[in-house]
CSV table of C-alpha atoms in Angstrom, one decimal:
chain,number,residue,atom,x,y,z
A,1,UNK,CA,0.0,0.0,0.0
A,2,UNK,CA,1.3,3.5,-0.9
A,3,UNK,CA,2.5,5.7,1.9
A,4,UNK,CA,0.4,8.7,2.9
A,5,UNK,CA,3.0,11.0,1.3
A,6,UNK,CA,2.8,9.1,-2.0
A,7,UNK,CA,-1.0,9.2,-1.9
A,8,UNK,CA,-1.0,13.0,-1.4
A,9,UNK,CA,1.3,13.5,-4.4
A,10,UNK,CA,-0.6,11.1,-6.6
A,11,UNK,CA,-4.1,11.9,-5.6
A,12,UNK,CA,-4.2,15.6,-5.0
A,13,UNK,CA,-2.3,16.7,-8.1
A,14,UNK,CA,-5.3,16.2,-10.5
A,15,UNK,CA,-7.7,18.2,-8.4
A,16,UNK,CA,-5.9,20.9,-6.4
A,17,UNK,CA,-6.3,23.6,-9.1
A,18,UNK,CA,-9.9,22.9,-10.0
A,19,UNK,CA,-12.7,20.7,-8.7
A,20,UNK,CA,-12.3,19.3,-5.2
A,21,UNK,CA,-14.7,16.7,-3.6
A,22,UNK,CA,-14.1,15.7,0.0
A,23,UNK,CA,-15.8,14.0,2.9
A,24,UNK,CA,-14.9,14.9,6.5
A,25,UNK,CA,-15.3,12.1,9.1
A,26,UNK,CA,-15.3,12.2,12.9
A,27,UNK,CA,-17.5,11.5,15.9
A,28,UNK,CA,-20.0,14.0,17.3
A,29,UNK,CA,-17.9,16.8,18.8
A,30,UNK,CA,-14.9,16.1,16.6
A,31,UNK,CA,-15.0,19.6,15.2
A,32,UNK,CA,-16.2,18.6,11.7
A,33,UNK,CA,-18.4,21.6,11.2
A,34,UNK,CA,-15.7,24.0,12.3
A,35,UNK,CA,-13.0,22.4,10.1
A,36,UNK,CA,-15.5,22.0,7.2
A,37,UNK,CA,-16.4,25.7,7.2
A,38,UNK,CA,-12.7,26.8,7.4
A,39,UNK,CA,-11.7,24.4,4.6
A,40,UNK,CA,-14.6,25.4,2.4
A,41,UNK,CA,-13.8,29.1,2.8
A,42,UNK,CA,-10.2,28.3,1.7
A,43,UNK,CA,-11.4,26.2,-1.2
A,44,UNK,CA,-14.3,28.4,-2.2
A,45,UNK,CA,-16.5,25.3,-2.4
A,46,UNK,CA,-19.9,24.5,-0.7
A,47,UNK,CA,-20.1,22.9,2.7
A,48,UNK,CA,-22.8,20.2,2.7
A,49,UNK,CA,-23.8,19.4,6.2
A,50,UNK,CA,-26.2,16.5,6.4
A,51,UNK,CA,-27.1,17.5,10.0
A,52,UNK,CA,-28.2,20.9,8.8
A,53,UNK,CA,-30.0,19.4,5.8
A,54,UNK,CA,-31.9,17.0,8.1
A,55,UNK,CA,-32.8,19.7,10.6
A,56,UNK,CA,-34.2,22.0,7.9
A,57,UNK,CA,-36.1,19.1,6.2
A,58,UNK,CA,-37.6,18.1,9.6
A,59,UNK,CA,-38.5,21.7,10.5
A,60,UNK,CA,-40.2,22.1,7.0
A,61,UNK,CA,-41.9,18.7,7.3
A,62,UNK,CA,-40.9,17.7,3.8
A,63,UNK,CA,-41.5,14.1,2.8
A,64,UNK,CA,-37.9,13.1,3.4
A,65,UNK,CA,-37.9,15.1,6.6
A,66,UNK,CA,-40.8,13.2,8.0
A,67,UNK,CA,-39.1,9.9,7.1
A,68,UNK,CA,-35.9,11.0,8.9
A,69,UNK,CA,-37.4,12.6,12.0
A,70,UNK,CA,-38.1,9.5,14.2
A,71,UNK,CA,-34.5,8.4,13.8
A,72,UNK,CA,-32.7,11.7,13.9
A,73,UNK,CA,-34.4,12.9,17.1
A,74,UNK,CA,-33.3,9.8,18.9
A,75,UNK,CA,-29.7,9.9,17.8
A,76,UNK,CA,-30.2,6.9,15.6
A,77,UNK,CA,-28.9,6.5,12.0
A,78,UNK,CA,-31.4,7.6,9.4
A,79,UNK,CA,-32.1,4.6,7.0
A,80,UNK,CA,-29.8,4.4,4.0
A,81,UNK,CA,-32.3,4.9,1.2
A,82,UNK,CA,-33.6,8.1,2.8
A,83,UNK,CA,-30.0,9.5,3.4
A,84,UNK,CA,-28.8,8.7,-0.1
A,85,UNK,CA,-31.8,10.5,-1.6
A,86,UNK,CA,-31.0,13.6,0.6
A,87,UNK,CA,-27.4,13.5,-0.8
A,88,UNK,CA,-28.5,12.9,-4.4
A,89,UNK,CA,-30.8,15.9,-4.3
A,90,UNK,CA,-28.2,18.1,-2.7
A,91,UNK,CA,-25.4,17.2,-5.1
A,92,UNK,CA,-27.6,18.0,-8.1
A,93,UNK,CA,-27.9,21.6,-7.1
A,94,UNK,CA,-26.0,24.2,-9.2
A,95,UNK,CA,-23.5,25.2,-6.5
A,96,UNK,CA,-22.2,21.6,-6.1
A,97,UNK,CA,-21.2,21.1,-9.8
A,98,UNK,CA,-17.7,22.4,-9.2
A,99,UNK,CA,-16.8,20.6,-6.0
A,100,UNK,CA,-18.0,20.2,-2.5
A,101,UNK,CA,-17.2,19.0,1.1
A,102,UNK,CA,-19.6,16.5,2.6
A,103,UNK,CA,-20.0,16.6,6.4
A,104,UNK,CA,-22.0,13.9,8.2
A,105,UNK,CA,-22.2,11.4,5.4
A,106,UNK,CA,-21.3,8.6,4.9
A,107,UNK,CA,-21.9,7.2,8.4
A,108,UNK,CA,-21.3,3.5,7.5
A,109,UNK,CA,-19.1,1.5,5.2
A,110,UNK,CA,-22.3,0.6,3.2
A,111,UNK,CA,-23.1,4.3,2.8
A,112,UNK,CA,-19.5,4.9,1.6
A,113,UNK,CA,-20.0,2.4,-1.1
A,114,UNK,CA,-23.4,3.9,-2.0
A,115,UNK,CA,-21.9,7.3,-2.2
A,116,UNK,CA,-19.3,6.0,-4.7
A,117,UNK,CA,-22.1,4.4,-6.7
A,118,UNK,CA,-24.0,7.7,-6.7
A,119,UNK,CA,-21.0,9.7,-7.7
A,120,UNK,CA,-20.3,7.3,-10.5
A,121,UNK,CA,-23.8,7.9,-11.9
A,122,UNK,CA,-23.2,11.7,-11.5
A,123,UNK,CA,-19.9,11.3,-13.3
A,124,UNK,CA,-18.1,12.6,-10.2
A,125,UNK,CA,-15.3,11.2,-8.0
A,126,UNK,CA,-14.4,11.6,-4.4
A,127,UNK,CA,-10.8,12.7,-3.9
A,128,UNK,CA,-10.2,12.3,-0.2
A,129,UNK,CA,-11.8,11.3,3.1
A,130,UNK,CA,-10.5,13.4,6.0
A,131,UNK,CA,-10.6,11.7,9.4
A,132,UNK,CA,-10.5,13.8,12.5
A,133,UNK,CA,-9.1,11.5,15.1
A,134,UNK,CA,-10.4,12.5,18.6
A,135,UNK,CA,-10.6,10.4,21.8
A,136,UNK,CA,-14.2,9.4,22.9
A,137,UNK,CA,-13.9,11.2,26.2
A,138,UNK,CA,-13.1,14.5,24.3
A,139,UNK,CA,-16.0,13.9,21.9
A,140,UNK,CA,-18.4,13.6,24.8
A,141,UNK,CA,-17.2,16.7,26.7
A,142,UNK,CA,-17.2,18.8,23.5
A,143,UNK,CA,-20.7,17.7,22.5
A,144,UNK,CA,-22.1,18.4,26.0
A,145,UNK,CA,-20.6,21.9,26.0
A,146,UNK,CA,-22.7,22.8,22.9
A,147,UNK,CA,-26.2,24.2,23.3
A,148,UNK,CA,-28.1,22.5,20.5
A,149,UNK,CA,-31.5,21.2,21.5
A,150,UNK,CA,-30.7,17.7,20.3
A,151,UNK,CA,-27.4,17.5,22.2
A,152,UNK,CA,-28.8,15.8,25.3
A,153,UNK,CA,-26.4,13.6,27.2
A,154,UNK,CA,-28.1,10.3,26.4
A,155,UNK,CA,-28.5,11.2,22.7
A,156,UNK,CA,-24.9,12.4,22.5
A,157,UNK,CA,-23.6,9.2,24.1
A,158,UNK,CA,-25.7,7.2,21.7
A,159,UNK,CA,-24.3,9.0,18.7
A,160,UNK,CA,-20.8,8.4,19.8
A,161,UNK,CA,-21.4,4.7,20.4
A,162,UNK,CA,-23.1,4.4,17.0
A,163,UNK,CA,-20.2,6.2,15.4
A,164,UNK,CA,-17.6,3.7,16.8
A,165,UNK,CA,-19.9,0.7,16.1
A,166,UNK,CA,-21.0,1.6,12.6
A,167,UNK,CA,-18.7,4.3,11.2
A,168,UNK,CA,-15.2,3.2,12.0
A,169,UNK,CA,-15.3,0.6,9.2
A,170,UNK,CA,-15.5,3.5,6.8
A,171,UNK,CA,-11.8,4.2,7.6
A,172,UNK,CA,-10.9,0.7,6.4
A,173,UNK,CA,-13.0,1.2,3.3
A,174,UNK,CA,-11.2,4.5,2.3
A,175,UNK,CA,-7.8,3.2,3.4
A,176,UNK,CA,-8.2,0.3,1.0
A,177,UNK,CA,-8.8,2.7,-1.9
A,178,UNK,CA,-6.0,5.0,-0.7
A,179,UNK,CA,-8.3,8.0,-0.1
A,180,UNK,CA,-7.9,8.4,3.7
A,181,UNK,CA,-6.1,11.3,5.3
A,182,UNK,CA,-5.8,11.0,9.1
A,183,UNK,CA,-5.6,14.3,11.1
A,184,UNK,CA,-5.1,14.8,14.8
A,185,UNK,CA,-8.4,16.5,15.8
A,186,UNK,CA,-7.4,16.8,19.5
A,187,UNK,CA,-5.7,20.2,19.1
A,188,UNK,CA,-6.7,23.8,18.7
A,189,UNK,CA,-8.9,24.4,15.6
A,190,UNK,CA,-6.4,26.5,13.7
A,191,UNK,CA,-3.7,23.8,14.2
A,192,UNK,CA,-6.1,21.2,12.9
A,193,UNK,CA,-6.9,23.4,9.9
A,194,UNK,CA,-3.2,23.8,9.1
A,195,UNK,CA,-2.6,20.1,9.4
A,196,UNK,CA,-5.4,19.4,6.9
A,197,UNK,CA,-4.0,22.0,4.5
A,198,UNK,CA,-0.6,20.5,4.8
A,199,UNK,CA,-1.8,17.1,4.0
A,200,UNK,CA,-3.8,18.4,1.1
A,201,UNK,CA,-0.9,20.5,-0.1
A,202,UNK,CA,-3.1,23.6,-0.1
A,203,UNK,CA,-1.1,26.1,1.8
A,204,UNK,CA,-1.1,29.6,0.2
């Protein structure tokens, strides 16, 4: 298997000047939203947060929102067919044609495969999966420090448990296809951001 340095040289060269498609991975409280916004500002590409998409759809009581609500409000994973339809609809919007950063999806190895199938149909390709590596104890304390209505202790703990049960195999999936970049997420946000840029060779 190629080293991470070789993967960066081989994989990033084709996209660094034009279209960039990324996913950012990490448990609840890993700082995905913060890093996604910083990176999207740097790349001038849209941040697609599935959490925000779900919250808006539930608030608006769309058909997909009603399907997702019973699962989302309990901290459970929304069924795959519903989630992939959310993603498909979002990636078809005009602002996503020239790249994007996806935050909150995929959540399982199966969803990672489904995303690749969807992108193949859309004639797109995922460049990298960025993994924010943060200890479980830190994820819990960070999440509980937030003030969102759905960040209740039992729900937060359930999300973290689900993440490690269902989402960790994604790392193996992306590692096998040499698209995984691991970043230490247990450090100040700016340092995390700089480490991501370094690994993507995107420093100004």
